[in-house]
JSON list of C-alpha atoms in Angstrom, two decimals:
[
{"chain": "V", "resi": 10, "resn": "UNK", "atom": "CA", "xyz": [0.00, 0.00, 0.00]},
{"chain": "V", "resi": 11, "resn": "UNK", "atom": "CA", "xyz": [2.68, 2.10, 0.99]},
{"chain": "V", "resi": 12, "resn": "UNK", "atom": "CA", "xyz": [4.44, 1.78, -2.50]},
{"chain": "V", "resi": 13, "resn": "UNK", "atom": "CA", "xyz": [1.48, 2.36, -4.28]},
{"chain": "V", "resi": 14, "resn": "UNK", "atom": "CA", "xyz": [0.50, 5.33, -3.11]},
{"chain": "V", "resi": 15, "resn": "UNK", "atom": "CA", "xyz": [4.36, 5.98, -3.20]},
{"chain": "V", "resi": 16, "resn": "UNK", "atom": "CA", "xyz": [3.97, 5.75, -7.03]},
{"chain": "V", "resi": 17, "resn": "UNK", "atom": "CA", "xyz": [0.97, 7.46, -6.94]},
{"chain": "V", "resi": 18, "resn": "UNK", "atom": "CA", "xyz": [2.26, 10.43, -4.95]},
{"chain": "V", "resi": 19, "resn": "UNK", "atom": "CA", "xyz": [5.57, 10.41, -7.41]},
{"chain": "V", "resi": 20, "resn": "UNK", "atom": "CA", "xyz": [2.72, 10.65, -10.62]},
{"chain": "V", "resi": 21, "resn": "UNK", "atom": "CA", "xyz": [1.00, 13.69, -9.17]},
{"chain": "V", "resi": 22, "resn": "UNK", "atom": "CA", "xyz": [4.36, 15.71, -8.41]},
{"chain": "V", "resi": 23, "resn": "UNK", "atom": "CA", "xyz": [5.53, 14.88, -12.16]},
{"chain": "V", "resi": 24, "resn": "UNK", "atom": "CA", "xyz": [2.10, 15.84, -13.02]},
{"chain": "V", "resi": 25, "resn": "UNK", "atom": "CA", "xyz": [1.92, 19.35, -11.85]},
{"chain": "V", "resi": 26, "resn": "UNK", "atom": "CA", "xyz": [5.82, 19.63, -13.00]},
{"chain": "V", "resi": 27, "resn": "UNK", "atom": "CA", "xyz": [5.20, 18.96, -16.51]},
{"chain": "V", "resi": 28, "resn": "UNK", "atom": "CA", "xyz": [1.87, 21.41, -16.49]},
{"chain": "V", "resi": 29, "resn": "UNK", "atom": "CA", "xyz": [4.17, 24.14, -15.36]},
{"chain": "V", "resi": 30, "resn": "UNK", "atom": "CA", "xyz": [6.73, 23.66, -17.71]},
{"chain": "V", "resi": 31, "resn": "UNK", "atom": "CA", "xyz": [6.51, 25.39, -21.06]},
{"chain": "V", "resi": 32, "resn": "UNK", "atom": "CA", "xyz": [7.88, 23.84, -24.62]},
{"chain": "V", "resi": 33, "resn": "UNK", "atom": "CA", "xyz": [10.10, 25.92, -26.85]},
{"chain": "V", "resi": 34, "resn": "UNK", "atom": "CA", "xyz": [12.04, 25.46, -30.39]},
{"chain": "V", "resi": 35, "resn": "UNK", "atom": "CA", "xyz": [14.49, 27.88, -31.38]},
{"chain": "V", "resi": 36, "resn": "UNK", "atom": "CA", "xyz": [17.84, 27.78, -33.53]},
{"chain": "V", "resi": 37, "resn": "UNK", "atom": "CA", "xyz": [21.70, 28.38, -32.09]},
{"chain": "V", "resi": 38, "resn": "UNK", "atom": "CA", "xyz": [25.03, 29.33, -34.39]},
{"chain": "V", "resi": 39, "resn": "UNK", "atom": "CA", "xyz": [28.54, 29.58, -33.25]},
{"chain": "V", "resi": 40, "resn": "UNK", "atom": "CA", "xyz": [32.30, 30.03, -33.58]},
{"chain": "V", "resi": 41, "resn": "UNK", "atom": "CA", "xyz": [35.26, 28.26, -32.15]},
{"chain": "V", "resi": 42, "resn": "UNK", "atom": "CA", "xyz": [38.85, 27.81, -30.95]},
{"chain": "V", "resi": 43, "resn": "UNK", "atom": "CA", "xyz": [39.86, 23.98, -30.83]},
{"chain": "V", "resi": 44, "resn": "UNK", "atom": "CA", "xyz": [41.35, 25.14, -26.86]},
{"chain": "V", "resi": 45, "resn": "UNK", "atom": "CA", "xyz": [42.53, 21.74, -25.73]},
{"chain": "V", "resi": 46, "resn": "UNK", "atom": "CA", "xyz": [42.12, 19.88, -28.63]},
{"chain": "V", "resi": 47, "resn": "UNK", "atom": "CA", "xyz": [45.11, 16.80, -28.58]},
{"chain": "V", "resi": 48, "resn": "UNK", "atom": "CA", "xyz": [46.75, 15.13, -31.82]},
{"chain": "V", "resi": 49, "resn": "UNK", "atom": "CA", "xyz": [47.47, 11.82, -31.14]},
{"chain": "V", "resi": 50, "resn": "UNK", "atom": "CA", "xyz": [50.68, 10.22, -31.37]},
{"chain": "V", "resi": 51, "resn": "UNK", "atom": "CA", "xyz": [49.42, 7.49, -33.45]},
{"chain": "V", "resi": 52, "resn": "UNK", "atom": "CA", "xyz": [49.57, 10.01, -36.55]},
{"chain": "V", "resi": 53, "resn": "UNK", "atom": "CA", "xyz": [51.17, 12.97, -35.17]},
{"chain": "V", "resi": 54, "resn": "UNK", "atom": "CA", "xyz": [53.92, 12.79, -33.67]},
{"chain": "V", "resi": 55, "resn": "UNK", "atom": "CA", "xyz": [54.04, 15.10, -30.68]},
{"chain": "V", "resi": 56, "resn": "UNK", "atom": "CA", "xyz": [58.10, 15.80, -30.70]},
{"chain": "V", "resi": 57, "resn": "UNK", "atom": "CA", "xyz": [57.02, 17.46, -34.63]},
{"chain": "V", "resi": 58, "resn": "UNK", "atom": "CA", "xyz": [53.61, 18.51, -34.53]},
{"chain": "V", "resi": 59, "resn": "UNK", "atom": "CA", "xyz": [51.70, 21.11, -32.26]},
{"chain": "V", "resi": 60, "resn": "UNK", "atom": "CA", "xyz": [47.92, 22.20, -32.20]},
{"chain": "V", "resi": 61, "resn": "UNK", "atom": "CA", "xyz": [47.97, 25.83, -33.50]},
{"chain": "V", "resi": 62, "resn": "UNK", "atom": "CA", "xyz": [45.16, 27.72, -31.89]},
{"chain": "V", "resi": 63, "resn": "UNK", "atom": "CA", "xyz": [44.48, 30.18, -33.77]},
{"chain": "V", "resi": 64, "resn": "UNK", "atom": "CA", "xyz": [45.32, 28.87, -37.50]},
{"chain": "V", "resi": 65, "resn": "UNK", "atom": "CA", "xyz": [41.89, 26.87, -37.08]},
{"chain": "V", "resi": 66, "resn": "UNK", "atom": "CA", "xyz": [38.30, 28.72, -36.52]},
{"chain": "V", "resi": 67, "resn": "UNK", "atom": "CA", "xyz": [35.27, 26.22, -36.58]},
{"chain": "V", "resi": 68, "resn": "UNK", "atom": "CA", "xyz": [31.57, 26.87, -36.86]},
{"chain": "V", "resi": 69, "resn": "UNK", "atom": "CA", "xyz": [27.86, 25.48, -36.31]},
{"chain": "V", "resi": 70, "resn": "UNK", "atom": "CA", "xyz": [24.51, 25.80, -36.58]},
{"chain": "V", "resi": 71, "resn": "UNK", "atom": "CA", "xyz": [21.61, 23.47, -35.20]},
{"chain": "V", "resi": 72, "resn": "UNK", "atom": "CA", "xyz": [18.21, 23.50, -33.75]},
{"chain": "V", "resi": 73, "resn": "UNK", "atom": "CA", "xyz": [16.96, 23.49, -30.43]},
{"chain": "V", "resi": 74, "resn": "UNK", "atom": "CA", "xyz": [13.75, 22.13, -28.24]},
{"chain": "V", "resi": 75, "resn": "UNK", "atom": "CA", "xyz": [14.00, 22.90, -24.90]},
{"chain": "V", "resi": 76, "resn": "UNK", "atom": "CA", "xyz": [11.07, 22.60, -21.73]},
{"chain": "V", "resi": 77, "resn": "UNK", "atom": "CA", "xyz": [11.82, 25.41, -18.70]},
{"chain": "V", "resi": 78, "resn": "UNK", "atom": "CA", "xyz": [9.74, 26.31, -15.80]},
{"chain": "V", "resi": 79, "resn": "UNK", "atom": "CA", "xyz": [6.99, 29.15, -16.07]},
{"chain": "V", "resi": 80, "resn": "UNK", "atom": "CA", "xyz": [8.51, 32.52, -16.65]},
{"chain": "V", "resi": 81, "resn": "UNK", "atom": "CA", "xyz": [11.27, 30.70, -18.05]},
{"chain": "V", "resi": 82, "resn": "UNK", "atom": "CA", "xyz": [13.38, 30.91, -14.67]},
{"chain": "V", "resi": 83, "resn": "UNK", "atom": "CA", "xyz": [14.32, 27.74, -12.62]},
{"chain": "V", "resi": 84, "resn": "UNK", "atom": "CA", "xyz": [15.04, 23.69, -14.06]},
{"chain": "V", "resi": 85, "resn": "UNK", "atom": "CA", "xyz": [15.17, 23.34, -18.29]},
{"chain": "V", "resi": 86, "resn": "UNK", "atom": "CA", "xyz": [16.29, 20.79, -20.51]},
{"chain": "V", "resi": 87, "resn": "UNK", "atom": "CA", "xyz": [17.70, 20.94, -24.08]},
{"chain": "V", "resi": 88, "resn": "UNK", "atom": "CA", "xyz": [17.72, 18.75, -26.79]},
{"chain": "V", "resi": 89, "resn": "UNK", "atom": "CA", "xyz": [19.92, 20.13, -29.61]},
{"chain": "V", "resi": 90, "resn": "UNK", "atom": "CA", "xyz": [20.58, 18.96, -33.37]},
{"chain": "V", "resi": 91, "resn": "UNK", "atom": "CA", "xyz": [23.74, 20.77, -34.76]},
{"chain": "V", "resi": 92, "resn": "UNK", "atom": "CA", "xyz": [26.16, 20.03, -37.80]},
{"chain": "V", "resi": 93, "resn": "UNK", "atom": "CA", "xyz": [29.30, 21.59, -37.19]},
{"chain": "V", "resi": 94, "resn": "UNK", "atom": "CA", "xyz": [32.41, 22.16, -38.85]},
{"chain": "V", "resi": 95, "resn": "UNK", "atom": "CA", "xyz": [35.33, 21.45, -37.12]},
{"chain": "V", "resi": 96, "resn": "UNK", "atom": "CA", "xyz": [38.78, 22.74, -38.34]},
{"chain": "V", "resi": 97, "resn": "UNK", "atom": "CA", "xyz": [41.88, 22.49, -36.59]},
{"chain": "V", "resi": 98, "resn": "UNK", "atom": "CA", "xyz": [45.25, 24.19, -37.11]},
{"chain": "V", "resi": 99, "resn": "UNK", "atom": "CA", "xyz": [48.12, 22.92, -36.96]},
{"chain": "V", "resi": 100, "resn": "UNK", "atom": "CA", "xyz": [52.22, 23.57, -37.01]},
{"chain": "V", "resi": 101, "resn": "UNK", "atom": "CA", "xyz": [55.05, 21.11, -37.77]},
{"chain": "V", "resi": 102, "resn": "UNK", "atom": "CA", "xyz": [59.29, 21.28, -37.19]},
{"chain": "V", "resi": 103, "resn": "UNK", "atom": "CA", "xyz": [61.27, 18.71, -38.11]},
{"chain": "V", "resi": 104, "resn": "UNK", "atom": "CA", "xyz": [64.99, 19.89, -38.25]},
{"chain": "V", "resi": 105, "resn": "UNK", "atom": "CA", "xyz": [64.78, 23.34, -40.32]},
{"chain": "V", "resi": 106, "resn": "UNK", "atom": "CA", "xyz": [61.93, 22.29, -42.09]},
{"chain": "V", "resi": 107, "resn": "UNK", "atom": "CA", "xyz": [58.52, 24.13, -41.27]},
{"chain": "V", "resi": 108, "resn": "UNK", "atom": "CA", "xyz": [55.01, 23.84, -42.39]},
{"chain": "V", "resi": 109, "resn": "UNK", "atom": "CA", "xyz": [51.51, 24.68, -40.59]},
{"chain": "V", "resi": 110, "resn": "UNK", "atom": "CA", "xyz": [47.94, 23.60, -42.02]},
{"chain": "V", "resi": 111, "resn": "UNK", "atom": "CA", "xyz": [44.62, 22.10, -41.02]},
{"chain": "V", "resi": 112, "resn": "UNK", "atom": "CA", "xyz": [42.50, 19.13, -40.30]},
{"chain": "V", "resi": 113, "resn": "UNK", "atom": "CA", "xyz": [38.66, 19.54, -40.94]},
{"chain": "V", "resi": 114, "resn": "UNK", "atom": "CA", "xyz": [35.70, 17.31, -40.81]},
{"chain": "V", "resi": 115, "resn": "UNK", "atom": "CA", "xyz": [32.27, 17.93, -40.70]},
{"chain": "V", "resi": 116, "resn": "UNK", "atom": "CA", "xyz": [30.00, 16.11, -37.75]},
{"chain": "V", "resi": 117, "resn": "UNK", "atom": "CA", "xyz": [26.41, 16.20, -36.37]},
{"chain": "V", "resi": 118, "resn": "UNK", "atom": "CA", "xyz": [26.57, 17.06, -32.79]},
{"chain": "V", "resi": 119, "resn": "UNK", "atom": "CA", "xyz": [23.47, 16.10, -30.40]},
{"chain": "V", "resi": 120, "resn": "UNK", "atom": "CA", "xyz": [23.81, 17.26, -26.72]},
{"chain": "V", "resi": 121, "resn": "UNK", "atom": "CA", "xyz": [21.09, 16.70, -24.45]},
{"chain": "V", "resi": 122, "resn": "UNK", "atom": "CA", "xyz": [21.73, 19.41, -21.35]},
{"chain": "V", "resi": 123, "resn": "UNK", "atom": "CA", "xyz": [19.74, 20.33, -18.03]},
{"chain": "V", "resi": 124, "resn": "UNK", "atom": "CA", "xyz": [20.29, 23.79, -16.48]},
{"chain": "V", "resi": 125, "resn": "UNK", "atom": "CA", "xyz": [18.77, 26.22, -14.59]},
{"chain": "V", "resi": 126, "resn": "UNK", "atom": "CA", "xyz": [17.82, 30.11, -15.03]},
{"chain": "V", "resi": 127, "resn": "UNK", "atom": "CA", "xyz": [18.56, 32.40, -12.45]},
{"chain": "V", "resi": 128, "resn": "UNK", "atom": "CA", "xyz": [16.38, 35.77, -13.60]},
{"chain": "V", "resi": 129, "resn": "UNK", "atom": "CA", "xyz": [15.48, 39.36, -12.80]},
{"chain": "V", "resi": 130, "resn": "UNK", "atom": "CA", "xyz": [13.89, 41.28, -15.04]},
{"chain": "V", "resi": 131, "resn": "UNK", "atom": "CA", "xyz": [14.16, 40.34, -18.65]},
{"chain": "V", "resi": 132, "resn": "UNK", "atom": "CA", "xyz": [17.98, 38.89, -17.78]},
{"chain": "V", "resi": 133, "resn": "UNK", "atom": "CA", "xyz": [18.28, 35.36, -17.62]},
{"chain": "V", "resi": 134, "resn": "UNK", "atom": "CA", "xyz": [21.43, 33.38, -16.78]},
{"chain": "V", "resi": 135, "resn": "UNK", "atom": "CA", "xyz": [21.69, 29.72, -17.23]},
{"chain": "V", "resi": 136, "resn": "UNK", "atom": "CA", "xyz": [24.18, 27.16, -16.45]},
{"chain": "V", "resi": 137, "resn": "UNK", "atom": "CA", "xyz": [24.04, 23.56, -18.36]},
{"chain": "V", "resi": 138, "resn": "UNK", "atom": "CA", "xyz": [25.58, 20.63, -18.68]},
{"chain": "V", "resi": 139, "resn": "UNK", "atom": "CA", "xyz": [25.30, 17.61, -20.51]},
{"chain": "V", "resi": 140, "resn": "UNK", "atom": "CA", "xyz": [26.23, 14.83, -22.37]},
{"chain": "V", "resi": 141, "resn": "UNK", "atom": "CA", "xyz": [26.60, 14.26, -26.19]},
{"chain": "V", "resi": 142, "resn": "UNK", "atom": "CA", "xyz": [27.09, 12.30, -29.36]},
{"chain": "V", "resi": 143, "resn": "UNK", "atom": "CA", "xyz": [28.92, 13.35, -32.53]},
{"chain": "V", "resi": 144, "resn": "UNK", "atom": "CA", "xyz": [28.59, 11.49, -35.55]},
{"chain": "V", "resi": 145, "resn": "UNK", "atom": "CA", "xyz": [31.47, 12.25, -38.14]},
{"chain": "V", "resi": 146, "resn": "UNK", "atom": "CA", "xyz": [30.27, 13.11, -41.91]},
{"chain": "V", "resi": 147, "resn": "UNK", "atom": "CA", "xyz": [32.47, 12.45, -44.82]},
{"chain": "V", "resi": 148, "resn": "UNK", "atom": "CA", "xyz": [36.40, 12.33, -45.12]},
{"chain": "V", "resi": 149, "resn": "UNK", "atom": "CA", "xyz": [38.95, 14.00, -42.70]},
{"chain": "V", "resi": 150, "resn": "UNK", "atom": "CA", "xyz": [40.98, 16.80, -44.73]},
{"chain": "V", "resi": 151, "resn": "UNK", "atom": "CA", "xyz": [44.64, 16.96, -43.90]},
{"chain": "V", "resi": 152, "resn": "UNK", "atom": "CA", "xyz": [45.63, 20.46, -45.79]},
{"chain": "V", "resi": 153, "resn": "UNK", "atom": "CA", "xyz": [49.05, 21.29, -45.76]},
{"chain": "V", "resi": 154, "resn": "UNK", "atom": "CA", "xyz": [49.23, 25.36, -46.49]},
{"chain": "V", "resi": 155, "resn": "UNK", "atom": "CA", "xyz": [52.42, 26.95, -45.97]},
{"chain": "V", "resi": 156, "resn": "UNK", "atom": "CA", "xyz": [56.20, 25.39, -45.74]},
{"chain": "V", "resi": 157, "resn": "UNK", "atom": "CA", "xyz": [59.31, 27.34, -44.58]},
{"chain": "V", "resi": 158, "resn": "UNK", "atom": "CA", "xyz": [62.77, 26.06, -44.91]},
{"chain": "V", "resi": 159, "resn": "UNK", "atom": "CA", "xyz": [64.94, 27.79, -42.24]},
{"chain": "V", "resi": 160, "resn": "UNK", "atom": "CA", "xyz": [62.87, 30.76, -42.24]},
{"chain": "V", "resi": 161, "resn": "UNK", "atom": "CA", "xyz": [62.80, 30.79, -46.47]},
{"chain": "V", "resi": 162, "resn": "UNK", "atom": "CA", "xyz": [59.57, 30.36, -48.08]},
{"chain": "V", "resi": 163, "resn": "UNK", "atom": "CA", "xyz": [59.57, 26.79, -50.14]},
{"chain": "V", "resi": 164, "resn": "UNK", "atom": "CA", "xyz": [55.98, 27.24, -50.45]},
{"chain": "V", "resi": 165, "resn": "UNK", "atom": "CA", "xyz": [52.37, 28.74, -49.23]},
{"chain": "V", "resi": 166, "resn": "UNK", "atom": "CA", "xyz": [49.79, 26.83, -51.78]},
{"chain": "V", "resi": 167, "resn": "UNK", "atom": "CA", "xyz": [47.89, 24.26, -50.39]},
{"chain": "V", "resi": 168, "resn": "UNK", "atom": "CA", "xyz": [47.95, 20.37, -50.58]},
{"chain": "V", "resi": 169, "resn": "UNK", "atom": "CA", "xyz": [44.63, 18.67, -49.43]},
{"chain": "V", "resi": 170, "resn": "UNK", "atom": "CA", "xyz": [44.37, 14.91, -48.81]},
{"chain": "V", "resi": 171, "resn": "UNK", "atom": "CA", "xyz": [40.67, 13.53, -47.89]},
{"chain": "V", "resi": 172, "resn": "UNK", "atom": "CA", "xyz": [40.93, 10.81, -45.30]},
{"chain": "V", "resi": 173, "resn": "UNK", "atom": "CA", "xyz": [38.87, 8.03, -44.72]},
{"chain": "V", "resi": 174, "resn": "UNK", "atom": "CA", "xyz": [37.35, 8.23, -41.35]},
{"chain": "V", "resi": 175, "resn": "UNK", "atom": "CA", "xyz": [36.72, 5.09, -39.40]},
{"chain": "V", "resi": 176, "resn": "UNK", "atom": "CA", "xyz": [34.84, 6.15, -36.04]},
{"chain": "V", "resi": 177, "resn": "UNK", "atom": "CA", "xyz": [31.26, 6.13, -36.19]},
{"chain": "V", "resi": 178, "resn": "UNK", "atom": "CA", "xyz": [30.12, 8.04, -33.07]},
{"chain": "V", "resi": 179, "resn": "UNK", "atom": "CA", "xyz": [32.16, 9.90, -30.57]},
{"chain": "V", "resi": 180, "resn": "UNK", "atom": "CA", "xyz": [31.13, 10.38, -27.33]},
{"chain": "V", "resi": 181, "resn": "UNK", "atom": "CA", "xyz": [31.60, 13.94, -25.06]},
{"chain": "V", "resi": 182, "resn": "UNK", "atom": "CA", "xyz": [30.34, 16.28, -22.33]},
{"chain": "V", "resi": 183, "resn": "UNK", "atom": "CA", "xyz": [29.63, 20.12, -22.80]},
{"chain": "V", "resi": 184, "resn": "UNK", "atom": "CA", "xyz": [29.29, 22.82, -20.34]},
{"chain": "V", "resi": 185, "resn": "UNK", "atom": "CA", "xyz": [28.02, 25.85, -21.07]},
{"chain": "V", "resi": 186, "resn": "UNK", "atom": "CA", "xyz": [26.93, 29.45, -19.50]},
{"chain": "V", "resi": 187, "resn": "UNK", "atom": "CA", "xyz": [24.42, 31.45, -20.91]},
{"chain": "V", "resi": 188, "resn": "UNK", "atom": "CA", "xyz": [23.25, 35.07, -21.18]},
{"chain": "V", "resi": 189, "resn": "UNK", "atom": "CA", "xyz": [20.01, 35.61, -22.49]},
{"chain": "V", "resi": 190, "resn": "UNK", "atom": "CA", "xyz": [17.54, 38.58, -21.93]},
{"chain": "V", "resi": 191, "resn": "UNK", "atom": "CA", "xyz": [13.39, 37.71, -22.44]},
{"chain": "V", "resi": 192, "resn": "UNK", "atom": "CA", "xyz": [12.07, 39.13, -25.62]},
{"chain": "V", "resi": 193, "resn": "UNK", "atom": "CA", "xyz": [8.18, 38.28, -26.03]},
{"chain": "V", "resi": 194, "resn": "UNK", "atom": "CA", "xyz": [7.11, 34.53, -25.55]},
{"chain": "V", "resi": 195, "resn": "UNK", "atom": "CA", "xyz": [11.25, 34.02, -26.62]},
{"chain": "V", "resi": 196, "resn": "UNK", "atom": "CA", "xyz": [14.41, 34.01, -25.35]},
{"chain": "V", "resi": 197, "resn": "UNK", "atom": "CA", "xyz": [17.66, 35.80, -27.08]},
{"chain": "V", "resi": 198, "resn": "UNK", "atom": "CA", "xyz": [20.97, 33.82, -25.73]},
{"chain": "V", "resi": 199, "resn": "UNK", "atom": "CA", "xyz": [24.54, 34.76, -25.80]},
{"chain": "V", "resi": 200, "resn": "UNK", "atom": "CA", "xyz": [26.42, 31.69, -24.76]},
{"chain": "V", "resi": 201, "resn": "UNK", "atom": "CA", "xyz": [29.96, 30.37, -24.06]},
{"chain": "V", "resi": 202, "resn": "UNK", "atom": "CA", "xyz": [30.67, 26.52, -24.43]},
{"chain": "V", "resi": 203, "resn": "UNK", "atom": "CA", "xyz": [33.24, 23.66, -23.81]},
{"chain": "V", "resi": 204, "resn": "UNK", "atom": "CA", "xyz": [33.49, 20.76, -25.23]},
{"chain": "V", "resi": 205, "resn": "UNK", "atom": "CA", "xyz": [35.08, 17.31, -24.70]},
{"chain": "V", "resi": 206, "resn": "UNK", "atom": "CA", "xyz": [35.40, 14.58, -26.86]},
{"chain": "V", "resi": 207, "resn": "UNK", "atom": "CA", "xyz": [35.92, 11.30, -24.62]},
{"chain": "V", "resi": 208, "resn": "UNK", "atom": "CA", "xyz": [36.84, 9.16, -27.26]},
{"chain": "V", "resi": 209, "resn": "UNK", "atom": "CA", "xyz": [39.44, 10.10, -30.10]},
{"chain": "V", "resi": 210, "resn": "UNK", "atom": "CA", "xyz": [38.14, 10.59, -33.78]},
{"chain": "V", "resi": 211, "resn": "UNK", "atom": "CA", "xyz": [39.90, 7.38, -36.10]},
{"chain": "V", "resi": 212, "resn": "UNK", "atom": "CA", "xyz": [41.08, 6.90, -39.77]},
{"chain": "V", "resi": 213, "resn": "UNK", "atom": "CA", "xyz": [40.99, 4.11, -41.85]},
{"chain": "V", "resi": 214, "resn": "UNK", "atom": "CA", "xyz": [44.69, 4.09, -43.69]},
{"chain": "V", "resi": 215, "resn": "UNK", "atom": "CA", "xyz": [45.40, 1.32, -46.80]},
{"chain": "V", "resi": 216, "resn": "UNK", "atom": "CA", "xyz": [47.35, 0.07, -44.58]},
{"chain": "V", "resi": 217, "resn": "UNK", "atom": "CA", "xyz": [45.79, 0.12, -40.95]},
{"chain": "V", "resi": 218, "resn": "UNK", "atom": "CA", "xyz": [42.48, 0.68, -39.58]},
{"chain": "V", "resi": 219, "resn": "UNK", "atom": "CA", "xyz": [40.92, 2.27, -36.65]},
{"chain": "V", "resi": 220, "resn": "UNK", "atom": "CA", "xyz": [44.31, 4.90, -36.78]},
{"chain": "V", "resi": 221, "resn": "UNK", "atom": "CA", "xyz": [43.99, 7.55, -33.96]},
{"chain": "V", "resi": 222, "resn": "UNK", "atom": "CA", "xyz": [44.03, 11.02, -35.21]},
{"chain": "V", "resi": 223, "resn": "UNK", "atom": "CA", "xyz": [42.99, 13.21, -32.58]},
{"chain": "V", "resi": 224, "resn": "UNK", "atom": "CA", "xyz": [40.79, 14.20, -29.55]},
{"chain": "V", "resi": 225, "resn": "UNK", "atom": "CA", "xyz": [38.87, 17.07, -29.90]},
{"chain": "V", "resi": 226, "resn": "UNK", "atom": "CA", "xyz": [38.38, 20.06, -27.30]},
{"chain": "V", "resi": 227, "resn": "UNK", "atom": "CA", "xyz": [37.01, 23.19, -28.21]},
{"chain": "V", "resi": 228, "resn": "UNK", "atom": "CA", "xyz": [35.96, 26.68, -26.95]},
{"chain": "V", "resi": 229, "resn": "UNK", "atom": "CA", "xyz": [32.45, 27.59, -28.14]},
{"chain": "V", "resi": 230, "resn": "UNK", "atom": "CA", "xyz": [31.01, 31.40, -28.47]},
{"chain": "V", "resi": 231, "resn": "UNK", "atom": "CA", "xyz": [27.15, 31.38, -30.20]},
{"chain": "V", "resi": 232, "resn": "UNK", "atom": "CA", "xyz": [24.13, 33.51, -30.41]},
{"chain": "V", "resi": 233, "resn": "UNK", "atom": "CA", "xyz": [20.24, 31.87, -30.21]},
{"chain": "V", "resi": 234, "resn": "UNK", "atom": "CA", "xyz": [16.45, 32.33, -30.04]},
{"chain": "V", "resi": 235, "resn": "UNK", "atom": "CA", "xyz": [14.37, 29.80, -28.34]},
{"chain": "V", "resi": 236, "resn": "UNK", "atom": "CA", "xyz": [10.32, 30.75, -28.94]},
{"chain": "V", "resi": 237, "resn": "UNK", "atom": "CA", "xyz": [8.10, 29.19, -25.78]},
{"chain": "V", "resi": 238, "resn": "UNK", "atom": "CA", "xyz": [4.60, 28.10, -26.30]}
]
């Protein structure tokens, strides 16, 4: 008896949760800095080759449903669909030889985050976290754009190679902090982001598979509108 009306007691409280919750849908786009982001020794050796921060500038866009208390303050959840591009610069010395170029791939990236919205006034700020799943599209591109011999430029056209990737999902964790201010039934967010790849992202070579390339990190900075109902 006791654990029925247990359950029954747990039923009503989600009840009257969900009726004060409101749904929204909104989009999200961003920019960023692969801060953190590893190459693994597997393909890059780490005595040559070094993650250059700034040579690489990613981007993405995705869509957003998300379910927040009334007056859009206190618990949320988010369910995103993204496709980002991710593009990573790097630099290379081997005795006086020196080159610097990029690795990009394209992925879709689905976080699902919880939060919660500390407001006054139209000012909202929201903490989340979450886990996620990125699923790798098409080739990795290994571009090669500048070489310098001893300080002498050999060369500063680019060389592309398209490499076959071999991992199928990666797995990660995001944290983010927004800053959004209430416009209407909506929401406009400025928002800063990290994001860590557990797992590495693999190649397929002629000559070995399943070739560790690289972990990826990165430093997010978007803009959003979420529209409540």
């Amino acid at each position: 008896m006791k654990k029925q009306l247990a359950l029954v007691m747990a039923f009503c409280t989600a009840s009257l949760l969900f009726g004060q919750m409101h749904f929204g849908v909104g989009v999200h786009g961003y920019i960023d800095v692969p801060t953190g982001t590893s190459l693994n020794h597997d393909r890059f050796n780490s005595d040559y080759y070094n993650v250059a921060l700034f040579e690489g500038v990613g981007l993405g866009f995705g869509a957003t449903a998300m379910v927040v208390r009334e007056n859009m303050k206190g618990f949320n959840a988010a369910l995103e669909l993204g496709i980002a591009h991710n593009e990573i610069g790097w630099s290379s010395v081997i005795s006086r030889l020196e080159m610097k170029g990029k690795l990009s791939y394209s992925s879709f990236d689905i976080p699902l985050l919880v939060g919660y919205s500390f407001g006054k006034g139209n000012f909202r700020i929201t903490p989340q976290i979450g886990p996620y799943v990125s699923i790798p599209i098409g080739s990795l591109k290994y571009d090669v754009e500048r070489v310098e011999n001893n300080g002498a430029l050999l060369s500063n056209d680019t060389f592309s190679i398209d490499l076959d990737i071999g991992s199928r999902a990666l797995f990660g964790a995001l944290g983010a902090i927004n800053v959004g201010y209430k416009v209407g039934k909506g929401i406009v967010n400025f928002d800063a982001r990290f994001m860590a790849d557990f797992t590495s992202l693999k190649i397929d070579d002629d000559w070995k598979k399943g070739v560790s390339v690289l972990t990826r990190r990165k430093t997010t900075f978007g803009i959003g509108y979420i529209h409540f109902f």
